[in-house]
Tab-separated table of C-alpha atoms in Angstrom:
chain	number	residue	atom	x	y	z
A	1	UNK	CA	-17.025	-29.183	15.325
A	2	UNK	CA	-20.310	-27.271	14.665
A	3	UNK	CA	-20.126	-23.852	13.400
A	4	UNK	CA	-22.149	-20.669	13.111
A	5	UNK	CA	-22.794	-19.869	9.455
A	6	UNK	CA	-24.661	-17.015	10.670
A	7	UNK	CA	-21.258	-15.448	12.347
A	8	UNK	CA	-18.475	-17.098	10.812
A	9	UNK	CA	-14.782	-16.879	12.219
A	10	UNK	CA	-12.686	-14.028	10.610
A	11	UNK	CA	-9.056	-13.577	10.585
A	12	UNK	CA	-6.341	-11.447	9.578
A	13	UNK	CA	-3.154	-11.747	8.062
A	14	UNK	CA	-0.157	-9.163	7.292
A	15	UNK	CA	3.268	-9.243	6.247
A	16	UNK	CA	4.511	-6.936	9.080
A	17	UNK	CA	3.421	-4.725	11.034
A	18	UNK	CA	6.036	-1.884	11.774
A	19	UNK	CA	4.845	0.888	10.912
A	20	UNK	CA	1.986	2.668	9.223
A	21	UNK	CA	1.665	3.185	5.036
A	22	UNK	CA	-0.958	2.274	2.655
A	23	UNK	CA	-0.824	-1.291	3.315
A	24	UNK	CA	-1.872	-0.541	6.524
A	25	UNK	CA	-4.655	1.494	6.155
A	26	UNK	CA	-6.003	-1.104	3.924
A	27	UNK	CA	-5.710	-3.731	6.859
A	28	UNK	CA	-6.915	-0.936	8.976
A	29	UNK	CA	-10.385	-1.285	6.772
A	30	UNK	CA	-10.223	-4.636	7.096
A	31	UNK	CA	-10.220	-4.685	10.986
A	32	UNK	CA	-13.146	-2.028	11.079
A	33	UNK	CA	-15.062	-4.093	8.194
A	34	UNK	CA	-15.205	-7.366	10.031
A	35	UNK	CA	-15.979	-6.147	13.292
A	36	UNK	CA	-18.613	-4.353	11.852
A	37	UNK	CA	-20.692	-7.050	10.065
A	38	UNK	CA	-19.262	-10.262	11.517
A	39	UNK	CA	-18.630	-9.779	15.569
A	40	UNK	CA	-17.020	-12.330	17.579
A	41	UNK	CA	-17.098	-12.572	21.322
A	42	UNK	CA	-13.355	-12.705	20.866
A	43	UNK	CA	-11.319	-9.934	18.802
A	44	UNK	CA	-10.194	-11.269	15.663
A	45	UNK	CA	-6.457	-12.314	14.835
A	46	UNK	CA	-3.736	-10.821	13.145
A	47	UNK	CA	-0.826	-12.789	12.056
A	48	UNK	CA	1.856	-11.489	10.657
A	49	UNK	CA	5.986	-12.335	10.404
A	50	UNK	CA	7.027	-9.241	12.025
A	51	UNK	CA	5.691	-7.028	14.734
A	52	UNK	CA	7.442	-4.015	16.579
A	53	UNK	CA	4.733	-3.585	19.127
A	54	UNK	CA	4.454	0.340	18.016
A	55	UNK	CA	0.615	1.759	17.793
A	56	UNK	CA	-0.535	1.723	13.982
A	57	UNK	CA	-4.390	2.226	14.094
A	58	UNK	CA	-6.728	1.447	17.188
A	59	UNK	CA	-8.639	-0.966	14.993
A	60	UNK	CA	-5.684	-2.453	14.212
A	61	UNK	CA	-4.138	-1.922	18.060
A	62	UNK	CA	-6.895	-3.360	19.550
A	63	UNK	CA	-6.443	-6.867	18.063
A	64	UNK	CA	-4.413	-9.832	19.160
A	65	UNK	CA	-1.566	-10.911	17.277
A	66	UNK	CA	0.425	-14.239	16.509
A	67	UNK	CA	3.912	-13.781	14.866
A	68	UNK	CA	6.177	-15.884	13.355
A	69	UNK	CA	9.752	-17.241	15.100
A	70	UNK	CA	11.379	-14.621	13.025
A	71	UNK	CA	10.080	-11.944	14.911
A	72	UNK	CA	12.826	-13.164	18.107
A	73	UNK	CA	15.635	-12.828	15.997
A	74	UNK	CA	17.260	-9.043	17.707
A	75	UNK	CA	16.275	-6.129	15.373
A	76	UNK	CA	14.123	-8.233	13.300
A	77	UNK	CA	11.791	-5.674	12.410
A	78	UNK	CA	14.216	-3.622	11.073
A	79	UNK	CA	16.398	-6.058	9.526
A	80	UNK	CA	13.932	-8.274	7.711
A	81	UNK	CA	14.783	-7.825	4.290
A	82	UNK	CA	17.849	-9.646	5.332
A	83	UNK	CA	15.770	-12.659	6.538
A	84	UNK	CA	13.930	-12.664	2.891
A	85	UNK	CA	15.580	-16.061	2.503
A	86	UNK	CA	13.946	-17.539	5.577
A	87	UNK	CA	10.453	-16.472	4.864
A	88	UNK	CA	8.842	-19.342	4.105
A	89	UNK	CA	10.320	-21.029	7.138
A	90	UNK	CA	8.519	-18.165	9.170
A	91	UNK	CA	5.727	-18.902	7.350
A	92	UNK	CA	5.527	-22.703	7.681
A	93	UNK	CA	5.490	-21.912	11.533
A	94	UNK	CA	2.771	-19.475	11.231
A	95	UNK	CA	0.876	-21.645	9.371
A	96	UNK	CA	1.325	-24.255	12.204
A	97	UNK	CA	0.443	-21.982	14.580
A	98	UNK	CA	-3.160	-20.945	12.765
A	99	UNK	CA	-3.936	-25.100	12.261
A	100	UNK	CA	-2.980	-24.646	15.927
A	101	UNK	CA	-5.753	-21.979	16.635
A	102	UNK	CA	-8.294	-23.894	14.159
A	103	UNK	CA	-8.342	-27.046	16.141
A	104	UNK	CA	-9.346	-25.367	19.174
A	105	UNK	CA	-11.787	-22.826	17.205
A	106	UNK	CA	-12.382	-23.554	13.529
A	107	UNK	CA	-11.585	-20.297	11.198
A	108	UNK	CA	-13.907	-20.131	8.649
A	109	UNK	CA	-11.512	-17.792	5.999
A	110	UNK	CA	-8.304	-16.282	6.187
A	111	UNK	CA	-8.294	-12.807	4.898
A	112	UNK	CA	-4.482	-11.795	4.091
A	113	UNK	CA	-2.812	-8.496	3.181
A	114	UNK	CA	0.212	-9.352	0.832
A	115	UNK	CA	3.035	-7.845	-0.791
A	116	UNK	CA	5.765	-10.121	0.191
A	117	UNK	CA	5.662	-13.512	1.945
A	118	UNK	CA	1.801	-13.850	3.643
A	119	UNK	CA	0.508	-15.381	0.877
A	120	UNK	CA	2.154	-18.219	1.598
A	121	UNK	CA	0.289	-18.883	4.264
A	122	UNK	CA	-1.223	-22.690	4.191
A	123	UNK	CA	-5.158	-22.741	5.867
A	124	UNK	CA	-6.161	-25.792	6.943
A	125	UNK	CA	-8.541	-27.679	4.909
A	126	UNK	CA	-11.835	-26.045	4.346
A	127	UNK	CA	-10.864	-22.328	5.163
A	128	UNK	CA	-10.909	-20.022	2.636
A	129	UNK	CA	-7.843	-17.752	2.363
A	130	UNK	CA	-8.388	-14.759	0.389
A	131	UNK	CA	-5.780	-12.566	-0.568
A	132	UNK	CA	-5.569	-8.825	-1.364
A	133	UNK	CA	-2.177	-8.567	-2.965
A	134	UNK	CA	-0.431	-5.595	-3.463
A	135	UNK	CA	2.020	-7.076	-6.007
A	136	UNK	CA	3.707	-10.389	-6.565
A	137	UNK	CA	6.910	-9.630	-4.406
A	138	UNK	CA	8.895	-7.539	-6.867
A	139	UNK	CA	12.160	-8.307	-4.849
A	140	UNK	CA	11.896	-11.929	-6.458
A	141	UNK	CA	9.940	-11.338	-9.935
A	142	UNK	CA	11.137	-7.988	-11.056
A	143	UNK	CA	14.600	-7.633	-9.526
A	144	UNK	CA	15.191	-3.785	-9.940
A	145	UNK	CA	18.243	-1.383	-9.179
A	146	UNK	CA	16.948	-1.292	-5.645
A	147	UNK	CA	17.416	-4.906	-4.773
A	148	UNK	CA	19.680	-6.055	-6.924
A	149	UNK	CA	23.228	-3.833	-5.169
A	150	UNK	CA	25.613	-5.245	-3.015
A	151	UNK	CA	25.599	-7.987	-0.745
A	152	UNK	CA	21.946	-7.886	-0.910
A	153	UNK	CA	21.917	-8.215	-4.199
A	154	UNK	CA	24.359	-10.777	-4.735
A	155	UNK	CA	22.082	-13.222	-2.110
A	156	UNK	CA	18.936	-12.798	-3.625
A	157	UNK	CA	20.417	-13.430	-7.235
A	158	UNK	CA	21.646	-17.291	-5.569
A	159	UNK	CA	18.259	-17.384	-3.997
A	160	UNK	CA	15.592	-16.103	-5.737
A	161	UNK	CA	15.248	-18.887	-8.129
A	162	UNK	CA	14.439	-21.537	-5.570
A	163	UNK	CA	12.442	-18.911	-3.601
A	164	UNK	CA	10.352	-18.185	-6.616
A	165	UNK	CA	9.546	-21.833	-6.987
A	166	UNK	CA	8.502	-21.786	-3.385
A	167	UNK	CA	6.332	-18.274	-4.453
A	168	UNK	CA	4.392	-20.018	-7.308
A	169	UNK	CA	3.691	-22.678	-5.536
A	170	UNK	CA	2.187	-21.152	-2.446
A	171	UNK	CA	0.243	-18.841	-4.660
A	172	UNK	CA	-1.623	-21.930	-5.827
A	173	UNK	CA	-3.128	-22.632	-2.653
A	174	UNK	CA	-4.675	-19.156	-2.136
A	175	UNK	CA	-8.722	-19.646	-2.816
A	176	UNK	CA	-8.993	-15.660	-4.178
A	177	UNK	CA	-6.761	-13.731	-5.285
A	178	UNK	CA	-8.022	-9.868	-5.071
A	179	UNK	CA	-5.737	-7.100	-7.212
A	180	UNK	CA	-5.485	-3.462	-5.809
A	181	UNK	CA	-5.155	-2.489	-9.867
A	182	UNK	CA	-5.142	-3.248	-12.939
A	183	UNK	CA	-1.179	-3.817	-13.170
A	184	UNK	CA	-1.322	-6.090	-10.233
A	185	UNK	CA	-4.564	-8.303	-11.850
A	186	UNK	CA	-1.631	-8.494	-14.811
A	187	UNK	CA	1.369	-9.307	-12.717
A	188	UNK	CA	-0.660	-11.655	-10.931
A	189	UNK	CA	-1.596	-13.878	-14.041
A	190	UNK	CA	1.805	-13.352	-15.157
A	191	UNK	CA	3.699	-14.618	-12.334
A	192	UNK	CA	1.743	-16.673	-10.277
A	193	UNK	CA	-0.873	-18.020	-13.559
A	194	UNK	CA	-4.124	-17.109	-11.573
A	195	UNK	CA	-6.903	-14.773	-11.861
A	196	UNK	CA	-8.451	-12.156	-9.781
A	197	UNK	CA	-10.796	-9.686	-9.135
A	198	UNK	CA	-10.017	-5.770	-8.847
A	199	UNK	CA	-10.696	-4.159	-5.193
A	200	UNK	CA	-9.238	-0.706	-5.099
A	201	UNK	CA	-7.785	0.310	-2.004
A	202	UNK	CA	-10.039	2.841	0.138
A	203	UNK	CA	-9.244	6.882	0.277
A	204	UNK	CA	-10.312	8.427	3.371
A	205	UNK	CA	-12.769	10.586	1.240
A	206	UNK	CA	-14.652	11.716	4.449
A	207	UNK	CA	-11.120	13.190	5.785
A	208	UNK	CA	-9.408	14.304	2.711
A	209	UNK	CA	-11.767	17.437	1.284
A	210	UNK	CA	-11.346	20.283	-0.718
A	211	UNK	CA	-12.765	23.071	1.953
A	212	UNK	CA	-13.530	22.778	6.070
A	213	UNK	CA	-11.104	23.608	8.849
A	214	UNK	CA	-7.531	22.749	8.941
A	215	UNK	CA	-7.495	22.109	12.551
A	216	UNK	CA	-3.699	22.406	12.558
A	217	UNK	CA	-1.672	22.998	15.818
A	218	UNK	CA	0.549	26.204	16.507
A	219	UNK	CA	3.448	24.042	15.056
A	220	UNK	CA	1.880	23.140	11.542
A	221	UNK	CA	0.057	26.532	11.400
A	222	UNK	CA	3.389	28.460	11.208
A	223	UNK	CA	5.210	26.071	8.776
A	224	UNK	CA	2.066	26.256	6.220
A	225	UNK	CA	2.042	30.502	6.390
A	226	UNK	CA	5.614	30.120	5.798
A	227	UNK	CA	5.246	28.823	2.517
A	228	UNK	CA	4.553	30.504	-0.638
A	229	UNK	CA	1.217	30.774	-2.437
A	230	UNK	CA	0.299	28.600	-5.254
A	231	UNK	CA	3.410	25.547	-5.067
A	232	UNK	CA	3.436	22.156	-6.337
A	233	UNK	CA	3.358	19.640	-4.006
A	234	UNK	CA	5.498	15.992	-4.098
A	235	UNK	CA	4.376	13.542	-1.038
A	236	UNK	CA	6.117	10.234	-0.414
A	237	UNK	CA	8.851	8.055	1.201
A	238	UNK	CA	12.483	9.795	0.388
A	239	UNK	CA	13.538	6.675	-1.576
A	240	UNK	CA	15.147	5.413	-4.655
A	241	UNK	CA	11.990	4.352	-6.375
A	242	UNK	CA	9.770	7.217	-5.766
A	243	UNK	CA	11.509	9.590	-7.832
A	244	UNK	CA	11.224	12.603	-5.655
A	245	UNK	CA	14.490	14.029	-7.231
A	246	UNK	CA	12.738	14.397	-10.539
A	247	UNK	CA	9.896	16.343	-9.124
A	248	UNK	CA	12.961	18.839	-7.524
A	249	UNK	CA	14.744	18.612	-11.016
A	250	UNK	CA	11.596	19.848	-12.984
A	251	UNK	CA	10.329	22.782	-10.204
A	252	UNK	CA	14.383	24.179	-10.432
A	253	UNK	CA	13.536	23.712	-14.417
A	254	UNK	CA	10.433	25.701	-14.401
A	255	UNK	CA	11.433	28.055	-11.264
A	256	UNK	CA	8.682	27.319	-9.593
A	257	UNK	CA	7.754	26.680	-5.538
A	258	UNK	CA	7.923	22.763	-4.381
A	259	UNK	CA	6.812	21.873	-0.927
A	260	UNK	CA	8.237	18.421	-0.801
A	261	UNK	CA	6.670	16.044	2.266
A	262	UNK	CA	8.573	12.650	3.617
A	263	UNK	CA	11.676	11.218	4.659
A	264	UNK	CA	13.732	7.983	3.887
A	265	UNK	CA	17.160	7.368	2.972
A	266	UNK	CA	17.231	9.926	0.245
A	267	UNK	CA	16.784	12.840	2.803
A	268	UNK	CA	20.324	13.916	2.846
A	269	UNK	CA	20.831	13.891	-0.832
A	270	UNK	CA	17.818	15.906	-1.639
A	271	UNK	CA	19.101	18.346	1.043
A	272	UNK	CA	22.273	18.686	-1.036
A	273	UNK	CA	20.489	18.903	-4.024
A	274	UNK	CA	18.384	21.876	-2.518
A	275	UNK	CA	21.354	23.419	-0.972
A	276	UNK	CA	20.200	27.422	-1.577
A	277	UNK	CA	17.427	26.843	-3.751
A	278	UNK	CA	14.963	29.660	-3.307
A	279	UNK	CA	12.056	27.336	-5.057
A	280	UNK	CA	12.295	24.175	-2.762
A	281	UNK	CA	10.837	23.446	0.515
A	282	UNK	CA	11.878	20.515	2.521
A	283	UNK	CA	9.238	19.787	5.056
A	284	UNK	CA	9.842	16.210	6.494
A	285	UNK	CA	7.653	13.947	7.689
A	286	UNK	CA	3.846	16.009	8.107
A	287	UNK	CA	1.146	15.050	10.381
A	288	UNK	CA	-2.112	14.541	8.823
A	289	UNK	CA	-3.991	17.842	9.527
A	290	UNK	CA	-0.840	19.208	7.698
A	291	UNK	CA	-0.620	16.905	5.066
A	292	UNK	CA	-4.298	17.870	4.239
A	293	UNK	CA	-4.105	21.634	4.084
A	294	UNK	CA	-0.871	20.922	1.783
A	295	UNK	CA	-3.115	19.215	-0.740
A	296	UNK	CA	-5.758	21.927	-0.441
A	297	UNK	CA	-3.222	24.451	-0.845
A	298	UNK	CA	-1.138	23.444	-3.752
A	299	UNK	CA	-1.363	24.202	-7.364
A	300	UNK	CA	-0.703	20.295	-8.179
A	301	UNK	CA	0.737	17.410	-6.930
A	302	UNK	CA	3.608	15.973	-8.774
A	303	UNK	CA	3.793	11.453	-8.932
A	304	UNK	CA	6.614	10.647	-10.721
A	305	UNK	CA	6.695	6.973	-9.646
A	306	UNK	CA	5.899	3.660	-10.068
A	307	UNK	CA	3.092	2.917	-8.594
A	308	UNK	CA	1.255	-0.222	-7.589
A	309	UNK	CA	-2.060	2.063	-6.794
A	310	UNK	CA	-0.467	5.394	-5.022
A	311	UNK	CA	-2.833	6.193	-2.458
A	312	UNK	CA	-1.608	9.905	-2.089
A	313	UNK	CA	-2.568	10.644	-6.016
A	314	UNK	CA	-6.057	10.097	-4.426
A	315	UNK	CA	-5.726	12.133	-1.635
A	316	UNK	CA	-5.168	14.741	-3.517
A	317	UNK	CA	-8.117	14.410	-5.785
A	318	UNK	CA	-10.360	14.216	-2.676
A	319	UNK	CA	-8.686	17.878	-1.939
A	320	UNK	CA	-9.675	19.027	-5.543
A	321	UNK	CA	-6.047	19.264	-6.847
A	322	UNK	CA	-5.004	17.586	-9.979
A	323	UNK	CA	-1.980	15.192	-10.398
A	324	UNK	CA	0.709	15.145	-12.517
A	325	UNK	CA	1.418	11.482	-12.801
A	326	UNK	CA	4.218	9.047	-14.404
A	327	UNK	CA	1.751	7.616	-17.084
A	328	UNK	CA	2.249	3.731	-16.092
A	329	UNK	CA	1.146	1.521	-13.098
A	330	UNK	CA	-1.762	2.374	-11.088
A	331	UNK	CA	-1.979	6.008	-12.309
A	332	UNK	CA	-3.822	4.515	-14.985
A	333	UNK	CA	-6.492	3.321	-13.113
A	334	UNK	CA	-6.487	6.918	-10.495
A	335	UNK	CA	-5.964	9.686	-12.903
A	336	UNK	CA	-7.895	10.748	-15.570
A	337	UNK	CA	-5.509	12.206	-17.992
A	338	UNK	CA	-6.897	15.818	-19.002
A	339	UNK	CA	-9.633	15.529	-16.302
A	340	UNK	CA	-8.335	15.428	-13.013
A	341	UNK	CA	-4.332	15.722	-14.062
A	342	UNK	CA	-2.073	14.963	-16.924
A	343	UNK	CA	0.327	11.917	-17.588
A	344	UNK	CA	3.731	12.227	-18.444
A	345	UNK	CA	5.646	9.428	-20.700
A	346	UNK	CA	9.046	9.443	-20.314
A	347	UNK	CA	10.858	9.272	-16.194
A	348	UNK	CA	13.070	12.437	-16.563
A	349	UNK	CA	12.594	15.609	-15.134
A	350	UNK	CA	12.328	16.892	-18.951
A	351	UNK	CA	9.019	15.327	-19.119
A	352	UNK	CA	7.885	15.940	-16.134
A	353	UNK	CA	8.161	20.000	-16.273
A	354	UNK	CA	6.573	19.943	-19.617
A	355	UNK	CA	3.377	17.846	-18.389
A	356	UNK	CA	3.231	20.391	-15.352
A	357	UNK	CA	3.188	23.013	-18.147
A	358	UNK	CA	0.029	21.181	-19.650
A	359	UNK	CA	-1.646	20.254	-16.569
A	360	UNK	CA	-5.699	21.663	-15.959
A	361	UNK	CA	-5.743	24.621	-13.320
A	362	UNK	CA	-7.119	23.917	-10.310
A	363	UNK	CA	-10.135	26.233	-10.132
A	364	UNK	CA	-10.999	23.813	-13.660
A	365	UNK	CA	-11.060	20.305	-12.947
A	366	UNK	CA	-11.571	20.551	-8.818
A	367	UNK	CA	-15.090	19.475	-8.680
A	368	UNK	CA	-13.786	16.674	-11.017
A	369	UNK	CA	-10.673	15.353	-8.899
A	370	UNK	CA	-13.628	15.240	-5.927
A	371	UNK	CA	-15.694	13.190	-8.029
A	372	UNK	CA	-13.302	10.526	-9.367
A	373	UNK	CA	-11.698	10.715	-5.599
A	374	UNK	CA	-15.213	9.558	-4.146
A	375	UNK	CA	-15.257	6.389	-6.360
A	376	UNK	CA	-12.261	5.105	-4.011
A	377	UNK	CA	-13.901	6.141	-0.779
A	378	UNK	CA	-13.714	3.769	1.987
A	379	UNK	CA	-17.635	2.903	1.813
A	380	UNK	CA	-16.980	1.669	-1.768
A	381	UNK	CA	-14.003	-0.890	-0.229
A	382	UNK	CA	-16.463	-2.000	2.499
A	383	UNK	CA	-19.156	-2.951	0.164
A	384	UNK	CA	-16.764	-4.702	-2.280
A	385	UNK	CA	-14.675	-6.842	-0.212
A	386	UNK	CA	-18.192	-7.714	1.911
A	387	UNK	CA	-19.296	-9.209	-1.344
A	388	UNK	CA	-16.018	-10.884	-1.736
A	389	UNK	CA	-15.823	-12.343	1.824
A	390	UNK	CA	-19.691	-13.378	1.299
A	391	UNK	CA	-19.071	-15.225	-1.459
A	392	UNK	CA	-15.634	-17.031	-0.657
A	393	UNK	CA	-17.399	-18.175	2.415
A	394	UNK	CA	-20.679	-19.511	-0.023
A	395	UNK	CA	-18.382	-21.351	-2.170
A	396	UNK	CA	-17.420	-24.846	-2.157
A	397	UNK	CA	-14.528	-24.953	-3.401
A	398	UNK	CA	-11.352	-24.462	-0.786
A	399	UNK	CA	-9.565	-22.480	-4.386
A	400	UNK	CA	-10.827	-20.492	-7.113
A	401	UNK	CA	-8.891	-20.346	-10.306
């Protein structure tokens, strides 16, 4: 079957789709990207293990989608984590499905989104599969207190070694391996014994700025004049592993205002925690337009995480505002310690309120956090994954090592 060099075939591939985070807005760029420079009469594919049919992005909405036979199973989307163990069967059928798809159409590359099981996805021969991972799936290589409780727990500690057999070996097949940061280029060669190039994720630069309107509604305008003036700022999901409670801990220490953003399962305990606090604010989940005059508003934002990359540390920058960051993980590569924030060493709320104490004001290092912000901009992920899909598609060789 003859193919166009000139406009090859493009598709997509993503864990889940389910919702929207950072993942998503990365797959989000890769939608616009390929429509942009290589247009098919037919929208490109998406597939992915799990999909809930809710809107994410229009670029993203607009596409068709394939999904695996795990996606009939009731609840699915919400319940996957307990399917972990059947993941590669979901993915043996989506790989069917896209040598399926190829012998009608050939696919010239694969382009895949990964944190946890798309990876594993096995192209026919000749298409390239590139990969932007997010991290080796930490639920199998770096079992933490979040996995490893309860039933849960107990499963993946019978299954994870066979399923990180299956891992490795799947990671073999992938041609390129691209790293969202320098931890994940490590992991990467650690785990799965390959190398790979650094693509940071894109910032939406062009939305995120330090002055313009806030174009809020009623709603958002009242809850923004109800705070106070000059507050530190967390944003994030409300769980375990994002730390919020530390950021809490260390504003109570200092007795100062802390607008925290987000919800997730630690909602309820953070509202206890907060109980009659006269220096925390519990906001919730924020739409964007709030979200942004937040980060233009606030003194700092506080990261105490783990972080892959931590698109939000970003966000902030593009605002002007200066982050105080957990000193390990992608903070490394997004924060400038002394520039555009400061780095704490130690997870506790002790070290956290003495970092704040050291961190650059605002009015300082602004123009700075805008500068640094604009190297992640979404341009600057456009013109380094075209260069990466260019030359996967010149190669010839079906895997790079």
């Amino acid at each position: 079957m003859d193919r166009d060099s000139s406009n090859p075939r493009l598709s997509l591939a993503h864990d889940w789709l389910v919702g929207y985070r950072g993942g998503e807005g990365v797959l989000d760029c890769h939608a616009r990207l390929i429509a942009r420079d290589w247009p098919r009469n037919e929208p490109t594919r998406i597939y992915t293990m799990f999909d809930n049919g809710k809107a994410i992005t229009p670029a993203i909405d607009r596409l068709p989608r394939t999904v695996s036979f795990l996606n009939r199973v009731p609840g699915a989307d919400r319940a996957r984590r307990w399917l972990l163990p059947l993941y590669h069967a979901g993915m043996a059928d989506l790989s069917r499905k896209v040598a399926g798809d190829h012998a009608r159409e050939p696919i010239d590359l694969v382009l895949s989104s990964s944190s946890a099981a798309i990876h594993a996805l096995r192209v026919p021969e000749g298409v390239r599969h590139v990969c932007v991972c997010f991290t080796p799936p930490r639920y199998l290589w770096e079992l933490g207190d979040q996995y490893g409780q309860g039933l849960m727990g107990v499963g993946l500690r019978v299954c994870s070694p066979v399923l990180r057999r299956l891992d490795y070996r799947a990671a073999q097949d992938v041609t390129t391996y691209i790293a969202i940061s320098t931890v994940t280029r490590e992991r990467i060669r650690k785990f799965y014994n390959r190398d790979s190039q650094i693509v940071f994720p894109p910032v939406r630069t062009e939305y995120f700025t330090p002055g313009g309107a806030d174009d809020l509604n009623a709603e958002d305008a009242a809850k923004l004049a109800s705070l106070p003036s000059g507050f530190l700022f967390y944003i994030g999901a409300l769980e375990p592993y994002k730390k919020a409670e530390l950021a809490v801990e260390a504003a109570e220490r200092l007795k100062r205002p802390l607008v925290v953003a987000g919800s997730g399962s630690q909602l309820n305990r953070l509202r206890e925690m907060t109980r009659g606090s006269k220096y925390i604010t519990l906001l919730g989940r924020v739409s964007d337009p709030l979200l942004r005059a937040l980060y233009r508003r606030s003194d700092a934002l506080l990261f105490p995480q783990l972080e892959d990359f931590g698109i939000v540390a970003l966000e902030a920058q593009a605002c002007g505002t200066p982050v105080v960051a957990f000193g390990v993980g992608g903070s490394l590569d997004t924060v400038i310690d002394g520039q555009t924030g400061v780095f704490f060493r130690e997870q506790t709320a002790e070290s956290l309120a003495e970092a704040i104490g050291r961190c650059p004001e605002k009015a300082t290092v602004g123009q700075a956090c805008r500068r640094n912000a604009e190297r992640f901009s979404e341009e600057a992920n456009f013109i380094a994954m075209r260069r990466v899909i260019r030359e996967s598609l010149g190669s010839d060789t079906a895997r790079s090592s």
